[in-house]
mmCIF file of C-alpha atoms in Angstrom:
data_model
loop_
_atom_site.group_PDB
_atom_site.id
_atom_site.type_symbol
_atom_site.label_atom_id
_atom_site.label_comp_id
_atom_site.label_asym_id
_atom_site.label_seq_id
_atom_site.Cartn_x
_atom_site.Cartn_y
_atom_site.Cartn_z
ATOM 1 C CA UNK A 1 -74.406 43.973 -116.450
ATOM 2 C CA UNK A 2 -74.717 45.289 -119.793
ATOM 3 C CA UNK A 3 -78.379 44.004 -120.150
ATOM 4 C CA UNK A 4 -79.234 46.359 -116.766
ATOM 5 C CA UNK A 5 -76.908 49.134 -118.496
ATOM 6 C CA UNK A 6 -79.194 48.722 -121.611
ATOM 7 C CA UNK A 7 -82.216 48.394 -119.273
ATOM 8 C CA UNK A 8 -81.454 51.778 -118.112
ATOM 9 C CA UNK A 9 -80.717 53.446 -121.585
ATOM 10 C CA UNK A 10 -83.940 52.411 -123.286
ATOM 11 C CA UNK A 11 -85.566 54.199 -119.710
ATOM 12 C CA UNK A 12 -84.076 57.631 -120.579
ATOM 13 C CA UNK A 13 -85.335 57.276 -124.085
ATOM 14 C CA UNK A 14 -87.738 60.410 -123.613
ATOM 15 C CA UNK A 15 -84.921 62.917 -122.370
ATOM 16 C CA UNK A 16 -82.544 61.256 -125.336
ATOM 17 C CA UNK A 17 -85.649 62.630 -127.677
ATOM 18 C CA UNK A 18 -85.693 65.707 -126.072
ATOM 19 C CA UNK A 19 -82.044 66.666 -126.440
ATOM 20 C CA UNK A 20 -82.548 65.084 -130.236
ATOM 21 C CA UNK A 21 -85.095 67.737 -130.390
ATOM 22 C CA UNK A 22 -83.366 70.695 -128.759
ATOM 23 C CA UNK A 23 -80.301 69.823 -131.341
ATOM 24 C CA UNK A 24 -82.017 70.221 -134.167
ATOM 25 C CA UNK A 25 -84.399 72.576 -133.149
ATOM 26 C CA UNK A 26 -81.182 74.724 -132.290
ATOM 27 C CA UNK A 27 -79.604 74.114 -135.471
ATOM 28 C CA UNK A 28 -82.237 74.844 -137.629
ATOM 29 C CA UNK A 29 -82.866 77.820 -136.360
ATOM 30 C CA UNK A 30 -79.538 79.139 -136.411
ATOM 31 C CA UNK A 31 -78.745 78.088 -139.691
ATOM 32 C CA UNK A 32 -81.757 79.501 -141.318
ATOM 33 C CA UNK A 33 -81.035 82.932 -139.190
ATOM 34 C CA UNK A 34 -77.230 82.463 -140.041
ATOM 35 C CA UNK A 35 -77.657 81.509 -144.262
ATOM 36 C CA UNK A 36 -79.725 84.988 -144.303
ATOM 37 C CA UNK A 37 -77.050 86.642 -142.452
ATOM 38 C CA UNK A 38 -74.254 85.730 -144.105
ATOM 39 C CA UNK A 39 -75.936 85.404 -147.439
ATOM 40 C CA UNK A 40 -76.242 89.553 -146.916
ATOM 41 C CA UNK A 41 -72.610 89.853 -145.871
ATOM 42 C CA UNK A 42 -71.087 87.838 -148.434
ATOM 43 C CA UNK A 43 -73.209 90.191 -150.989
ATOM 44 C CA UNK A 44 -71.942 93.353 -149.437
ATOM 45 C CA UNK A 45 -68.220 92.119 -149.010
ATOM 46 C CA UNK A 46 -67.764 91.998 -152.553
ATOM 47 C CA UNK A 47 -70.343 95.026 -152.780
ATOM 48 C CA UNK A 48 -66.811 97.221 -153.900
ATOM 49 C CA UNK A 49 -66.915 99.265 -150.823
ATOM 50 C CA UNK A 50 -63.267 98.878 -148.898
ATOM 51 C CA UNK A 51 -64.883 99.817 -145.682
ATOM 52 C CA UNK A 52 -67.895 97.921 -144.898
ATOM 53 C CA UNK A 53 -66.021 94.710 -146.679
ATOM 54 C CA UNK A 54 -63.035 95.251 -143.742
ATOM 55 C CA UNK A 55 -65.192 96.246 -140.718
ATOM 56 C CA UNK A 56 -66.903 92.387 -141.814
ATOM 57 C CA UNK A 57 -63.865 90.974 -142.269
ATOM 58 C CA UNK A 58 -62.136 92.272 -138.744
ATOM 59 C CA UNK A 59 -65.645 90.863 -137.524
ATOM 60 C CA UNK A 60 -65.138 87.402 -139.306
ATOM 61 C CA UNK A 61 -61.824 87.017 -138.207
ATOM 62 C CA UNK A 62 -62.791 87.502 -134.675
ATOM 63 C CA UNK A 63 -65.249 85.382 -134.997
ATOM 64 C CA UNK A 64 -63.359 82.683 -136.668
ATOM 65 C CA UNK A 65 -59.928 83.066 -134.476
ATOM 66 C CA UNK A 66 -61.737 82.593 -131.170
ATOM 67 C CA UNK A 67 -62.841 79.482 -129.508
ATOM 68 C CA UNK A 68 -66.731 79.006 -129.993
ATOM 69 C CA UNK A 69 -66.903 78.179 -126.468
ATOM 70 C CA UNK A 70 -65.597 81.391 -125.105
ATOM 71 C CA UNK A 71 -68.321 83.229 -127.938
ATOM 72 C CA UNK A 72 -70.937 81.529 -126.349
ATOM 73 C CA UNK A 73 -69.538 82.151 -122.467
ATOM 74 C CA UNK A 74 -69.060 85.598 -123.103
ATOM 75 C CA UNK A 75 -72.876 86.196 -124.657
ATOM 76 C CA UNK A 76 -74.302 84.004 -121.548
ATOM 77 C CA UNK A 77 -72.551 85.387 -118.699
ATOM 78 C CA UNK A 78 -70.609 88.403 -119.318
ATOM 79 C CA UNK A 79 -73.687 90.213 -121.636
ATOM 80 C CA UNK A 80 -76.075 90.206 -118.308
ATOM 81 C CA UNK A 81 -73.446 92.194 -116.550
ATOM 82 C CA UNK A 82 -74.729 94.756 -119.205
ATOM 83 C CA UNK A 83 -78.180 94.456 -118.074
ATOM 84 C CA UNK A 84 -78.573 92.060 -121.161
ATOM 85 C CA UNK A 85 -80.309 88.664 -119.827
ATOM 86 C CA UNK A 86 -80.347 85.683 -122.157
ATOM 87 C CA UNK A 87 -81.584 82.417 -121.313
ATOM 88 C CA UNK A 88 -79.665 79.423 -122.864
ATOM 89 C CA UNK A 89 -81.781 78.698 -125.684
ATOM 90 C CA UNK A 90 -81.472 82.788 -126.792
ATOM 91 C CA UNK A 91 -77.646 82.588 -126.191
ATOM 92 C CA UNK A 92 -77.527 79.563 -127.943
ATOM 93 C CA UNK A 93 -79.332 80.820 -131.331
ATOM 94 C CA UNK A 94 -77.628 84.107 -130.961
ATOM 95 C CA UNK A 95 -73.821 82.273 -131.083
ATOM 96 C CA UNK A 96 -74.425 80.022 -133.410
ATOM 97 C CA UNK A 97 -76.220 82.517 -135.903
ATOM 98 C CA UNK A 98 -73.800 84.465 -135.665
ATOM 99 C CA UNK A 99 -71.135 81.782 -136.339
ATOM 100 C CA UNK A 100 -72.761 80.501 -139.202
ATOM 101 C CA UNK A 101 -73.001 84.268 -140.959
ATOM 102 C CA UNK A 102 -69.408 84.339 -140.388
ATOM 103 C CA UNK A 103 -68.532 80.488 -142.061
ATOM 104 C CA UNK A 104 -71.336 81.647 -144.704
ATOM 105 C CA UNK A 105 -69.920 84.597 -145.805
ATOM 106 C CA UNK A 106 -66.872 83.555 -146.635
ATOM 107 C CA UNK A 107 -68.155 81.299 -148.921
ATOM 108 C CA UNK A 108 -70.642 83.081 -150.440
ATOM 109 C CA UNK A 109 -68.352 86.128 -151.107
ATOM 110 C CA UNK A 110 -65.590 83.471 -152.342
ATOM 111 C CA UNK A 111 -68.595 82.414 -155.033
ATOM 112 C CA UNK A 112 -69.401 85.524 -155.820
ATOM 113 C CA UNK A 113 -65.440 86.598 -156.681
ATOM 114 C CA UNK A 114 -65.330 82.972 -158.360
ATOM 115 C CA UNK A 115 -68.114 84.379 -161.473
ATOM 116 C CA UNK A 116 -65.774 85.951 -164.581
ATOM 117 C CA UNK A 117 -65.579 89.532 -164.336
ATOM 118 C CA UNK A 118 -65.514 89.072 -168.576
ATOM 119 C CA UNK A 119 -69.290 88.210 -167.790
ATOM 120 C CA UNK A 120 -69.491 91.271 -165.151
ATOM 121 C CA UNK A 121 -68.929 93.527 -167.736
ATOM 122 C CA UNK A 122 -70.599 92.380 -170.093
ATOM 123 C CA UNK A 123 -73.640 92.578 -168.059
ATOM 124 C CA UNK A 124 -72.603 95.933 -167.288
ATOM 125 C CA UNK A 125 -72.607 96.876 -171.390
ATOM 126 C CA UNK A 126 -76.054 95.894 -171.545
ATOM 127 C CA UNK A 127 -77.011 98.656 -168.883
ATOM 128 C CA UNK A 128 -77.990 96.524 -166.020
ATOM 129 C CA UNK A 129 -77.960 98.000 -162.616
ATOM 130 C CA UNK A 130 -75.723 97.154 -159.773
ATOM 131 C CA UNK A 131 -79.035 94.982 -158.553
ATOM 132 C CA UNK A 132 -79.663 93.765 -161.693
ATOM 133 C CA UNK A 133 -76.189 92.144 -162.460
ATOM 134 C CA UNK A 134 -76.071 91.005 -159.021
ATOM 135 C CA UNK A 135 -79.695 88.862 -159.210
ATOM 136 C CA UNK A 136 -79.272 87.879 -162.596
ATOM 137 C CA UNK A 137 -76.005 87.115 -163.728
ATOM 138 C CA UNK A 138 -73.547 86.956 -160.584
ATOM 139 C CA UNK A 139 -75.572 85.277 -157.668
ATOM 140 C CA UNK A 140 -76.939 82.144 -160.270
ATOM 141 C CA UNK A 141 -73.206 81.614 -160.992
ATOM 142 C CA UNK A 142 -71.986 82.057 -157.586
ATOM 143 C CA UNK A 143 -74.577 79.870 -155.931
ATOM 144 C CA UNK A 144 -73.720 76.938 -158.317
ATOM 145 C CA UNK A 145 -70.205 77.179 -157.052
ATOM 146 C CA UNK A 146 -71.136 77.909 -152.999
ATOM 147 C CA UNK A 147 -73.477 75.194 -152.669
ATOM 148 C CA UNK A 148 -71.687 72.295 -152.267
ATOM 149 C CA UNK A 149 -68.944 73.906 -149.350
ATOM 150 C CA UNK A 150 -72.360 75.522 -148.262
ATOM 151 C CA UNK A 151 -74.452 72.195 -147.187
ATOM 152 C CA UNK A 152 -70.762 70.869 -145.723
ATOM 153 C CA UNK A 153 -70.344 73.834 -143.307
ATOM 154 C CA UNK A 154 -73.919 73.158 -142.055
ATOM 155 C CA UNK A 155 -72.733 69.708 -141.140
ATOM 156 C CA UNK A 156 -69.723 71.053 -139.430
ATOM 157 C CA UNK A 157 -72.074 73.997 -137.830
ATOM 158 C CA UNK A 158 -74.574 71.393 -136.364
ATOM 159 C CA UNK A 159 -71.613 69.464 -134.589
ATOM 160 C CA UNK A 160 -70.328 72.999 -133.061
ATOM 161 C CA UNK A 161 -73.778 72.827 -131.619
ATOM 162 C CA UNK A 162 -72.823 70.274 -129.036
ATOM 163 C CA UNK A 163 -70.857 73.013 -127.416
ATOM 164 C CA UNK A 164 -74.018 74.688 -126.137
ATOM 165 C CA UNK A 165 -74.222 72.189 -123.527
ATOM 166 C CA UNK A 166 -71.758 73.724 -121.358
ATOM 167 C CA UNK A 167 -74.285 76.795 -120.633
ATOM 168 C CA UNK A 168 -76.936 74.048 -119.181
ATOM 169 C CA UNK A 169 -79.190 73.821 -122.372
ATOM 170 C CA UNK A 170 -80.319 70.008 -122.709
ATOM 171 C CA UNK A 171 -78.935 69.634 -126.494
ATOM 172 C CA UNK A 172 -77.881 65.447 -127.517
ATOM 173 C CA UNK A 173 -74.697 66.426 -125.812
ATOM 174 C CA UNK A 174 -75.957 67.651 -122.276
ATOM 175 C CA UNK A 175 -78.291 64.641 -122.214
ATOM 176 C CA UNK A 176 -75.758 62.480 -122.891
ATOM 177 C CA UNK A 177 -73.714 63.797 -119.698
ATOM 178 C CA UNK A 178 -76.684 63.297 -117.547
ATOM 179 C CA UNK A 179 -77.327 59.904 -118.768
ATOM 180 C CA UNK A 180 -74.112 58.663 -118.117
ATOM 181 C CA UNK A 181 -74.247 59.435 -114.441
ATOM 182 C CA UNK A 182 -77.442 56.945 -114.452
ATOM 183 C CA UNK A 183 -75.524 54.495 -116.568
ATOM 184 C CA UNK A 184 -71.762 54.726 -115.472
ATOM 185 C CA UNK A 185 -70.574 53.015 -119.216
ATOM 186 C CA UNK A 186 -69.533 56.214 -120.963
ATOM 187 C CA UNK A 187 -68.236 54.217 -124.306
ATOM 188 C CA UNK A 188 -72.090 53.239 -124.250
ATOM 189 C CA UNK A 189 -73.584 56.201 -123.749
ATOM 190 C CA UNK A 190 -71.661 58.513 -125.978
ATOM 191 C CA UNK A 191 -71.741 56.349 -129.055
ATOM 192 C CA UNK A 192 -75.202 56.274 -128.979
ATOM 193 C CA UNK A 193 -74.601 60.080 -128.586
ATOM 194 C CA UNK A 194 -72.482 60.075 -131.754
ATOM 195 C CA UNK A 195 -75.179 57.912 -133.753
ATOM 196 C CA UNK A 196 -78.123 60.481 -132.972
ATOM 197 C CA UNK A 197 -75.559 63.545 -134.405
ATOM 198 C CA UNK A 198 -74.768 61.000 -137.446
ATOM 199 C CA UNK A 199 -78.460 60.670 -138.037
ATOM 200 C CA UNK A 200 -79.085 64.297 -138.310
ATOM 201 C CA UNK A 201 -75.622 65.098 -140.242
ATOM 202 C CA UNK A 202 -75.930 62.005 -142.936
ATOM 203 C CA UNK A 203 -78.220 63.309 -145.090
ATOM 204 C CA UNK A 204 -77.022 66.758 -145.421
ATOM 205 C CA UNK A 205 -73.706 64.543 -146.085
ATOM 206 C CA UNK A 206 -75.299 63.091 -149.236
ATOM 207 C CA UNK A 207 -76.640 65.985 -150.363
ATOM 208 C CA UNK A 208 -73.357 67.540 -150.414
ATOM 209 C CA UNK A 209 -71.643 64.377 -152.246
ATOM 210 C CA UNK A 210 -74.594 64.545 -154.583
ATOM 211 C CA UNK A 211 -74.010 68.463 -155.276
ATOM 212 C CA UNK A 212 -70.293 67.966 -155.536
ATOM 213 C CA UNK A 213 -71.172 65.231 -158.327
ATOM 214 C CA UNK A 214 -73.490 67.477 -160.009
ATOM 215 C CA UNK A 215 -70.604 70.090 -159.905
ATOM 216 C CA UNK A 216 -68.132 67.998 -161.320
ATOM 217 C CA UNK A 217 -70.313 66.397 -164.198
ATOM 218 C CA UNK A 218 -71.639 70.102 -165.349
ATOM 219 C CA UNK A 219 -67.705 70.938 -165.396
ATOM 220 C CA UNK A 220 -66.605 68.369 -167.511
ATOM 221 C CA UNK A 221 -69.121 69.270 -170.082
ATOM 222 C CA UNK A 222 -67.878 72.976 -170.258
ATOM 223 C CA UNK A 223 -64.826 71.469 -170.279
ATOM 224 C CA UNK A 224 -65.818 69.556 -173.396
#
């Protein structure tokens, strides 16, 4: 039975690439969309100006105390009572983006507070502008710290995108639910599920074990 089960698995192969596709298709695109968002929050968070840093961080919080599934219901069927019509793919990128910005932020802006203010000022001495010390003295600093938490949320982010199946798009999730009603083994059919998200996650998992290294290695020689 397992052979026929198999059989039938290795026949869906093309939709299984599809919804490989669609997955990272999805999550490239949002986490491009959501680095540059975020990226630009996180810089004008810690910009020094109260207001715009708590009108983004109501927004984050909102963003980050709701369920991601409800985000991407409300965006997909409660925005075209508005006369606002998304397909799934659109409502997809737009949920995810702007998840990511929110995740992103945070840990850019935590980067950017992480750089010495000693070194701040001292920048400031030498007459740089506001620009200036931001490009070359705070965000080289910052980035060395954000990078490794930075490649680990984009793990976590592509994962989240599994929850865009529930608005019909044919992601490695949705295909996986239509699969298993050809094949009724759903241990089967979901690990193999699991493997295809492991085999887009793994190597953004190494290069954020490899970055953490890095990190540690170039603080033990301040250190010394």
């Amino acid at each position: 039975m397992i052979w026929f089960q198999f059989q039938s698995l290795i026949g869906s192969y093309p939709l299984a690439l599809r919804g490989l596709g669609m997955t990272v298709a999805l999550s490239a695109i949002s986490l491009v969309l959501g680095t540059l968002i975020g990226f630009t929050l996180g810089v004008l968070r810690t910009s020094g100006n109260r207001l715009v840093s708590r009108v983004i961080g109501l927004w984050i919080d909102l963003i980050r105390g709701t369920p991601f599934l409800v985000q991407i219901f409300l965006i997909f069927f409660i925005l075209p009572e508005f006369g606002v019509e998304l397909d799934a793919f659109t409502a997809g990128i737009i949920a995810l983006t702007n998840l990511a910005a929110c995740f992103i932020c945070e840990i850019v802006a935590a980067g950017i507070r992480s750089v010495p203010t000693g070194q701040v000022e001292a920048a400031l001495a030498s007459g740089l502008s506001q620009w200036q010390r931001m490009r070359q003295v705070v965000l080289p600093q910052a980035m060395r710290v954000s990078l490794p938490p930075l490649v680990g949320q984009y793990v976590l982010l592509i994962k989240d995108s599994s929850v865009v199946s529930a608005i019909g798009l044919t992601d490695l999730t949705r295909v996986g639910w239509l699969v298993v009603q050809r094949v009724p083994n759903g241990l089967l059919v979901f690990a193999i599920v699991g493997i295809g998200y492991f085999v887009v996650c793994y190597p953004l998992i190494l290069l954020a074990r490899r970055l953490e290294r890095r990190m540690s290695a170039a603080h033990g020689e301040v250190q010394l």
